[in-house]
CSV table of C-alpha atoms and ligand atoms in Angstrom, one decimal:
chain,number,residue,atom,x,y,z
T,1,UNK,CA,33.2,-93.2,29.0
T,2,UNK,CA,33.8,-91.3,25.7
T,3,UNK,CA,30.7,-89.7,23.8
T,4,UNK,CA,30.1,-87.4,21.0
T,5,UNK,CA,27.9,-84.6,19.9
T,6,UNK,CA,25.7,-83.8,17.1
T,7,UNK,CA,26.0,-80.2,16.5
T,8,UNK,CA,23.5,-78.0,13.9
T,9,UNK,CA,21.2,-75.1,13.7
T,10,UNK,CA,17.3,-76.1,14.5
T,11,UNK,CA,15.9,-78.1,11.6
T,12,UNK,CA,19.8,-79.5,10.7
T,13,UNK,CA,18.7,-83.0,11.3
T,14,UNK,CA,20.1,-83.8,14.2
T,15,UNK,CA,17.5,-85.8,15.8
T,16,UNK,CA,16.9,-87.4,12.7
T,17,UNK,CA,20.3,-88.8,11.8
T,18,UNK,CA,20.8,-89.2,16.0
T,19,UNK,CA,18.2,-92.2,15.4
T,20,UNK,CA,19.8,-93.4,12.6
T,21,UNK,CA,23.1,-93.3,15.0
T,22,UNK,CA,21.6,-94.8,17.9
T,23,UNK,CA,20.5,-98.1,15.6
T,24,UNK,CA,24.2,-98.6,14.4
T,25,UNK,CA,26.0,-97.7,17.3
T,26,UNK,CA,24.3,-98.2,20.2
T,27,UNK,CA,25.0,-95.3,21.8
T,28,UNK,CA,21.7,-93.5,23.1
T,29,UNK,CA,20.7,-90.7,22.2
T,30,UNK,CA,20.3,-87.4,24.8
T,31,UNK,CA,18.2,-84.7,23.3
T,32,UNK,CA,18.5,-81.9,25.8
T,33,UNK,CA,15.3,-80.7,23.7
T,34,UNK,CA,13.1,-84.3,24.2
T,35,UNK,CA,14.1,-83.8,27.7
T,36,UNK,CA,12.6,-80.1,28.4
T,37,UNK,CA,9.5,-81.0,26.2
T,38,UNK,CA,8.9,-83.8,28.2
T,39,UNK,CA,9.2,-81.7,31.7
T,40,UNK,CA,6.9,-79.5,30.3
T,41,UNK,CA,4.5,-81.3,29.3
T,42,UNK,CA,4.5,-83.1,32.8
T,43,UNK,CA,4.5,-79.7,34.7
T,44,UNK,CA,7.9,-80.0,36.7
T,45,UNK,CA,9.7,-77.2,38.1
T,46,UNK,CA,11.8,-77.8,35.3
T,47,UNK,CA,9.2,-77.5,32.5
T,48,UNK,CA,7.6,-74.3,34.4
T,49,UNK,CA,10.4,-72.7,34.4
T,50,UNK,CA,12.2,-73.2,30.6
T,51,UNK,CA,8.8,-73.0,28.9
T,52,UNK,CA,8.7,-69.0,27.7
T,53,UNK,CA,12.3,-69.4,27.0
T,54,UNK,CA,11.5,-72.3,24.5
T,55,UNK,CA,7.8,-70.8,23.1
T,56,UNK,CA,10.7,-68.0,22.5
T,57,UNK,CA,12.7,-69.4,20.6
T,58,UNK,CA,15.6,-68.6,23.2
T,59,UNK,CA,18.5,-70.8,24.9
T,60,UNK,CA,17.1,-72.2,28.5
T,61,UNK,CA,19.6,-70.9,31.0
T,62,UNK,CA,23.2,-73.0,31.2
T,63,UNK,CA,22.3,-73.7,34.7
T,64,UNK,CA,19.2,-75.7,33.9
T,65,UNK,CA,20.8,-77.4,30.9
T,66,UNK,CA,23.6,-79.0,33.1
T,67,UNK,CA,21.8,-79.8,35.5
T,68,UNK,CA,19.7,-82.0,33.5
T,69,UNK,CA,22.5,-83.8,31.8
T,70,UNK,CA,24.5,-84.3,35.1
T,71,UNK,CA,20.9,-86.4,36.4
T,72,UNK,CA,20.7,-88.0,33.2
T,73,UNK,CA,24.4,-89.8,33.3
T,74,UNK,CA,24.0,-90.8,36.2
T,75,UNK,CA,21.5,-93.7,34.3
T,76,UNK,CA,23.3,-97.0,34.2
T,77,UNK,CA,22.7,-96.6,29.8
T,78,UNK,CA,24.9,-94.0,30.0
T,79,UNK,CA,28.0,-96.1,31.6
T,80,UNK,CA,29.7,-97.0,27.9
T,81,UNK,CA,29.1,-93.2,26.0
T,82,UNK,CA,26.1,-91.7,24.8
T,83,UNK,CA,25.1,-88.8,21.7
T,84,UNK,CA,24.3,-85.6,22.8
T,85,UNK,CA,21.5,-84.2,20.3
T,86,UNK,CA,21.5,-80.3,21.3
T,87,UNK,CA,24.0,-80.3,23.6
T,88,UNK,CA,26.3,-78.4,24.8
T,89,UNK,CA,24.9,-75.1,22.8
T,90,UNK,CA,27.2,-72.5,24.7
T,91,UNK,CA,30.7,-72.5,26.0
T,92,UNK,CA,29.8,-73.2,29.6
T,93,UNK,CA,27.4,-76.1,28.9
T,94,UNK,CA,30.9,-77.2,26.8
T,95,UNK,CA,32.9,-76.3,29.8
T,96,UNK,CA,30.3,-78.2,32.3
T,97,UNK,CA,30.1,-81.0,29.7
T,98,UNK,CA,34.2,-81.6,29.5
T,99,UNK,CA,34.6,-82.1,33.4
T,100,UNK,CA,31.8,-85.1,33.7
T,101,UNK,CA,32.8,-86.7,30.0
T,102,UNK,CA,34.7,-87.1,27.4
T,103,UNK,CA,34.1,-86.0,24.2
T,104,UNK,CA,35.9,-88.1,21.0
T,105,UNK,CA,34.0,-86.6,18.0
T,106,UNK,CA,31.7,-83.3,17.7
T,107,UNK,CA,29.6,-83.8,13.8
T,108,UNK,CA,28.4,-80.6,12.6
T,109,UNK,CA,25.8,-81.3,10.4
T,110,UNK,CA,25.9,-78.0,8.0
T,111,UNK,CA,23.1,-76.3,6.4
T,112,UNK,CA,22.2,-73.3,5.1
T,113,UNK,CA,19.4,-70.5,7.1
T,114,UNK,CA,17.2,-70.4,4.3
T,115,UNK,CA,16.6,-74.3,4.2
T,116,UNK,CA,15.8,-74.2,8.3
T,117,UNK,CA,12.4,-72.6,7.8
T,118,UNK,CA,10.9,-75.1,5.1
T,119,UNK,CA,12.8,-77.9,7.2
T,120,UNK,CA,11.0,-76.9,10.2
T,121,UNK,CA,7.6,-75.7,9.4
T,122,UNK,CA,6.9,-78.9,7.6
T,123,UNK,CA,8.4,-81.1,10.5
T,124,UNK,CA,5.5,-83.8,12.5
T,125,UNK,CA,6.6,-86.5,15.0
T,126,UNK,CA,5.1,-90.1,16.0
T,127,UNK,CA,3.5,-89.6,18.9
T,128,UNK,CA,4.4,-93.4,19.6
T,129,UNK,CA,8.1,-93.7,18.9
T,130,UNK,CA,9.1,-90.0,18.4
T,131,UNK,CA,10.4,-90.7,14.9
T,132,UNK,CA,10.9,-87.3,13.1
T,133,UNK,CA,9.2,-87.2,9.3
T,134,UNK,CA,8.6,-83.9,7.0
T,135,UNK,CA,5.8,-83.3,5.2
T,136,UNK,CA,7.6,-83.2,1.7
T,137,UNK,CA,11.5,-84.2,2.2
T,138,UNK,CA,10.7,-87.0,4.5
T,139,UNK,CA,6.9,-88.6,4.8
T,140,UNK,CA,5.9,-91.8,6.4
T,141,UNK,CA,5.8,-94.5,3.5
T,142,UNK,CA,1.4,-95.3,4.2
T,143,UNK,CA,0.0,-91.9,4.8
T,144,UNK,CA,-0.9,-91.3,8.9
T,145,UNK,CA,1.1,-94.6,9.7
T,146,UNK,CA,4.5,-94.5,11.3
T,147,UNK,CA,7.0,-96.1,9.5
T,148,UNK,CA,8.8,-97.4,12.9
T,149,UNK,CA,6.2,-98.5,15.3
T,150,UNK,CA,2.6,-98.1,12.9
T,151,UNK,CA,0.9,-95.7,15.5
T,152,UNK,CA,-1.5,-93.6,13.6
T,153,UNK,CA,-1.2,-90.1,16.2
T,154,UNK,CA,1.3,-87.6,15.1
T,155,UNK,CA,2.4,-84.4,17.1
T,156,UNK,CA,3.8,-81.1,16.2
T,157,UNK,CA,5.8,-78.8,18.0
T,158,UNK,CA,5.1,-75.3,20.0
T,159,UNK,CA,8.3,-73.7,18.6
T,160,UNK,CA,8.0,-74.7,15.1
T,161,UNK,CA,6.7,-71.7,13.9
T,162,UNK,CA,8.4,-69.1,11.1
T,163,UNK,CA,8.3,-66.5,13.8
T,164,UNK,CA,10.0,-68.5,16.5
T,165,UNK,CA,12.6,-70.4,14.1
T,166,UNK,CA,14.1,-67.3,13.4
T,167,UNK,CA,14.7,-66.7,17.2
T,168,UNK,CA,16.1,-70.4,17.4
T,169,UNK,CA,18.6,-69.3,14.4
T,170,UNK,CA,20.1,-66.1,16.0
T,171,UNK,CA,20.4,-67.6,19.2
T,172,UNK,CA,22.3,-70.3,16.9
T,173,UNK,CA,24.4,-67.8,15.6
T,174,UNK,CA,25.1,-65.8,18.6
T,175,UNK,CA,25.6,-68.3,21.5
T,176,UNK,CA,26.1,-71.9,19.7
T,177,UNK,CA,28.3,-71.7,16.6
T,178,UNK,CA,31.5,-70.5,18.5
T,179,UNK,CA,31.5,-73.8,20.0
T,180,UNK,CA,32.8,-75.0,16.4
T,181,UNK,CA,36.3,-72.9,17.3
T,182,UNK,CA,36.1,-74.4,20.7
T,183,UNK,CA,35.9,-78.0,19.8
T,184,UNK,CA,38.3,-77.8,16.8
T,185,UNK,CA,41.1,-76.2,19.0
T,186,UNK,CA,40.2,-79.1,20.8
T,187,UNK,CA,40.9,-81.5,17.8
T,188,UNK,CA,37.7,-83.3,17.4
T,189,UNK,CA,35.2,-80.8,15.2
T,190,UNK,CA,34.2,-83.0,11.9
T,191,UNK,CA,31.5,-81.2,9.8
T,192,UNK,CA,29.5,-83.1,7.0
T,193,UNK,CA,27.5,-81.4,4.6
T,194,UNK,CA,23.5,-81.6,5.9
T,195,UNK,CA,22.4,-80.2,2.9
T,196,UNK,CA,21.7,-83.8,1.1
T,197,UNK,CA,19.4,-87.1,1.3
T,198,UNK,CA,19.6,-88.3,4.6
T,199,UNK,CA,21.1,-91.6,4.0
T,200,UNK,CA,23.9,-90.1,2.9
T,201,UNK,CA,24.6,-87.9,5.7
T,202,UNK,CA,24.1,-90.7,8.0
T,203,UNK,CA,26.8,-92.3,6.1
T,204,UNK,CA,29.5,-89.6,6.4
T,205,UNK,CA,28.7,-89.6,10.1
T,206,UNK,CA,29.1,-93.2,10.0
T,207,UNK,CA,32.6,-93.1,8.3
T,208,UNK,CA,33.9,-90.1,10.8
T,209,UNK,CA,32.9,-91.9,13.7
T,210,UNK,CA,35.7,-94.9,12.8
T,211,UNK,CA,38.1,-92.7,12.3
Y,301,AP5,P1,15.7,-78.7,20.3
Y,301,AP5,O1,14.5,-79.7,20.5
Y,301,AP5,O2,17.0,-79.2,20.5
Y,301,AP5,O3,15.5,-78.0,18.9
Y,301,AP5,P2,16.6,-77.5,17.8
Y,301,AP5,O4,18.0,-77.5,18.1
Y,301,AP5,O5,16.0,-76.2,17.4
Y,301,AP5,O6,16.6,-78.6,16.8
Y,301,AP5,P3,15.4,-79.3,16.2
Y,301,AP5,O7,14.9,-80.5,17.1
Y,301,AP5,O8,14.4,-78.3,15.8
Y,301,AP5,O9,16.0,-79.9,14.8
Y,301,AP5,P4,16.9,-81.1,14.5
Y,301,AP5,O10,18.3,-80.6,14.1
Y,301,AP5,O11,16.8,-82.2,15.5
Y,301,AP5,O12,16.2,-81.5,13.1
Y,301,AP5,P5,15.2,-82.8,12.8
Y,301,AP5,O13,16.0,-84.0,12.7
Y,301,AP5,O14,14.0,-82.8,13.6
Y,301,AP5,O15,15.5,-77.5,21.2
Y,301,AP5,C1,14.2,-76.8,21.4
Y,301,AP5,C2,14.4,-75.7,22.4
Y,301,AP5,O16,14.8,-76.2,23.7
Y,301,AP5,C3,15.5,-74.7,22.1
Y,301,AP5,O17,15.0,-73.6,21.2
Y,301,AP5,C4,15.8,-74.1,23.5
Y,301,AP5,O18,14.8,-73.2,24.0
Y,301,AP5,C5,15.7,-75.4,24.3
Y,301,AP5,N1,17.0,-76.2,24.4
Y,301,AP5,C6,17.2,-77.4,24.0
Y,301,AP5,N2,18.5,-77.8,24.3
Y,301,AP5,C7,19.1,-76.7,24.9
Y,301,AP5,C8,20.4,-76.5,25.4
Y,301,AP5,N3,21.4,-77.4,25.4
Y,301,AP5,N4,20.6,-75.2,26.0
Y,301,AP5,C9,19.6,-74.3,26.1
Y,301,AP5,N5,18.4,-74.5,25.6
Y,301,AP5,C10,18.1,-75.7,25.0
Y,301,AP5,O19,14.8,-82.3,11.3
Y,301,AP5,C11,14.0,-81.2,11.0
Y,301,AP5,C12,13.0,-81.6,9.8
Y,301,AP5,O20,13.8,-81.7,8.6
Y,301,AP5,C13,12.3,-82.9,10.0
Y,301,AP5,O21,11.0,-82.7,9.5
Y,301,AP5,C14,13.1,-83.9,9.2
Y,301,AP5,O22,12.2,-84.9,8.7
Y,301,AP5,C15,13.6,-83.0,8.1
Y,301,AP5,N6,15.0,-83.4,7.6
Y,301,AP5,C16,16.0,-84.0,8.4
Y,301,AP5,N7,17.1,-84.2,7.6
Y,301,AP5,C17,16.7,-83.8,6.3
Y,301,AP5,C18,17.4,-83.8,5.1
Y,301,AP5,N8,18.7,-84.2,5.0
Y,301,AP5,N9,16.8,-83.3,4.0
Y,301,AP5,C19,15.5,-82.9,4.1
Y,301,AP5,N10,14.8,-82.9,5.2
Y,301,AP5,C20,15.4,-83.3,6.3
């Protein structure tokens, strides 16, 4: 089994370009994110007990985290590799991750702070299908129709608030981005500029996953 990671500040486009991924590769996509929102919204232990940490804005504990992801490979999809979509985001959930996998390319999808608040505030997801869209940069093509599966109910996020993004980012900053020196000692950190249309980030990603 050999997998990689998409790696980014909140609002990077991960989950966006991890869909884009999934369709080319095959590989499926593990959003440690999907995975707490949906054992919230079902009332699990789970959910109960990482909800204030994500209405925060904070990092759910490690313990949780890896927990999660050790149930989660255990699913027969997960047998040939899979793409972590915010995961691991601190050096123990990297630590954790490296003695149940193995890791062949983390993609840092770079971009700036001051593009995460518009990126987020104006983010809304098919309720259907959970493709991601944005009100401006990235709008279904028929107003209220997804593009993927044509549902017409749209959610958006607790967290995606100014307020709370600006927790996301410094828990970035502080717990998440020294992962970049961890992996690159480790030989396989590959950044690609997220600043850009989206097709063209998905095909940098593309090109650095043959190498
Ligand atoms: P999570 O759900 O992982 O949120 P996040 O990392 O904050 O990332 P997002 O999902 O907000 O952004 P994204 O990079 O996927 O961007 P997207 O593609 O949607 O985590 C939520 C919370 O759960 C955390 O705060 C934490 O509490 C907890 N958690 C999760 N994992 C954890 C872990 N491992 N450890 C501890 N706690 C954990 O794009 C954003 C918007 O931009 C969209 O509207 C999209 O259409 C648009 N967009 C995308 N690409 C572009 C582009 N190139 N140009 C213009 N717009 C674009």
């Amino acid at each position: 089994m050999s997998s990689i990671v998409l790696f980014g500040p909140p609002g990077a486009g991960k989950g966006t370009q991890a869909q884009r991924i999934t369709e080319s590769t095959g590989l499926p996509q593990i959003s440690t994110g999907d995975m707490l929102r949906a054992a919230v919204a079902a009332k699990t232990a789970t959910g109960l007990e990482a909800k204030s940490f994500m209405d925060s804005g904070k990092l759910v504990p490690d313990e949780i985290i890896i927990a999660l992801i050790e149930q989660r490979i255990k699913n027969p999809d997960a047998a040939k590799g899979v793409m972590y979509d915010g995961f691991p985001r601190t050096i123990p959930q990297a630590e954790a991750l490296s003695k149940i996998d193995e890791i062949s390319h983390v993609i840092a999808i770079e971009v700036p702070d001051e593009r995460i608040v518009e990126r987020i505030c104006g983010r809304y997801t098919c309720a259907g299908c959970s493709a991601v869209y944005h009100d401006l940069f990235n709008p279904t093509s028929e107003e209220g129709v997804c593009d993927t599966c044509q549902s017409t109910k749209f959610n958006r996020r607790a967290d995606d608030n100014a307020d709370t993004v600006l927790s996301r980012l410094k828990a970035y900053h502080e717990q998440t981005s020294p992962l970049a020196n961890w992996y690159g000692e480790r030989g396989v950190f590959f950044g690609v500029d997220g600043d850009r249309d989206i097709p063209q980030i998905t095909s940098d990603i593309l090109k650095i996953l043959v190498k």
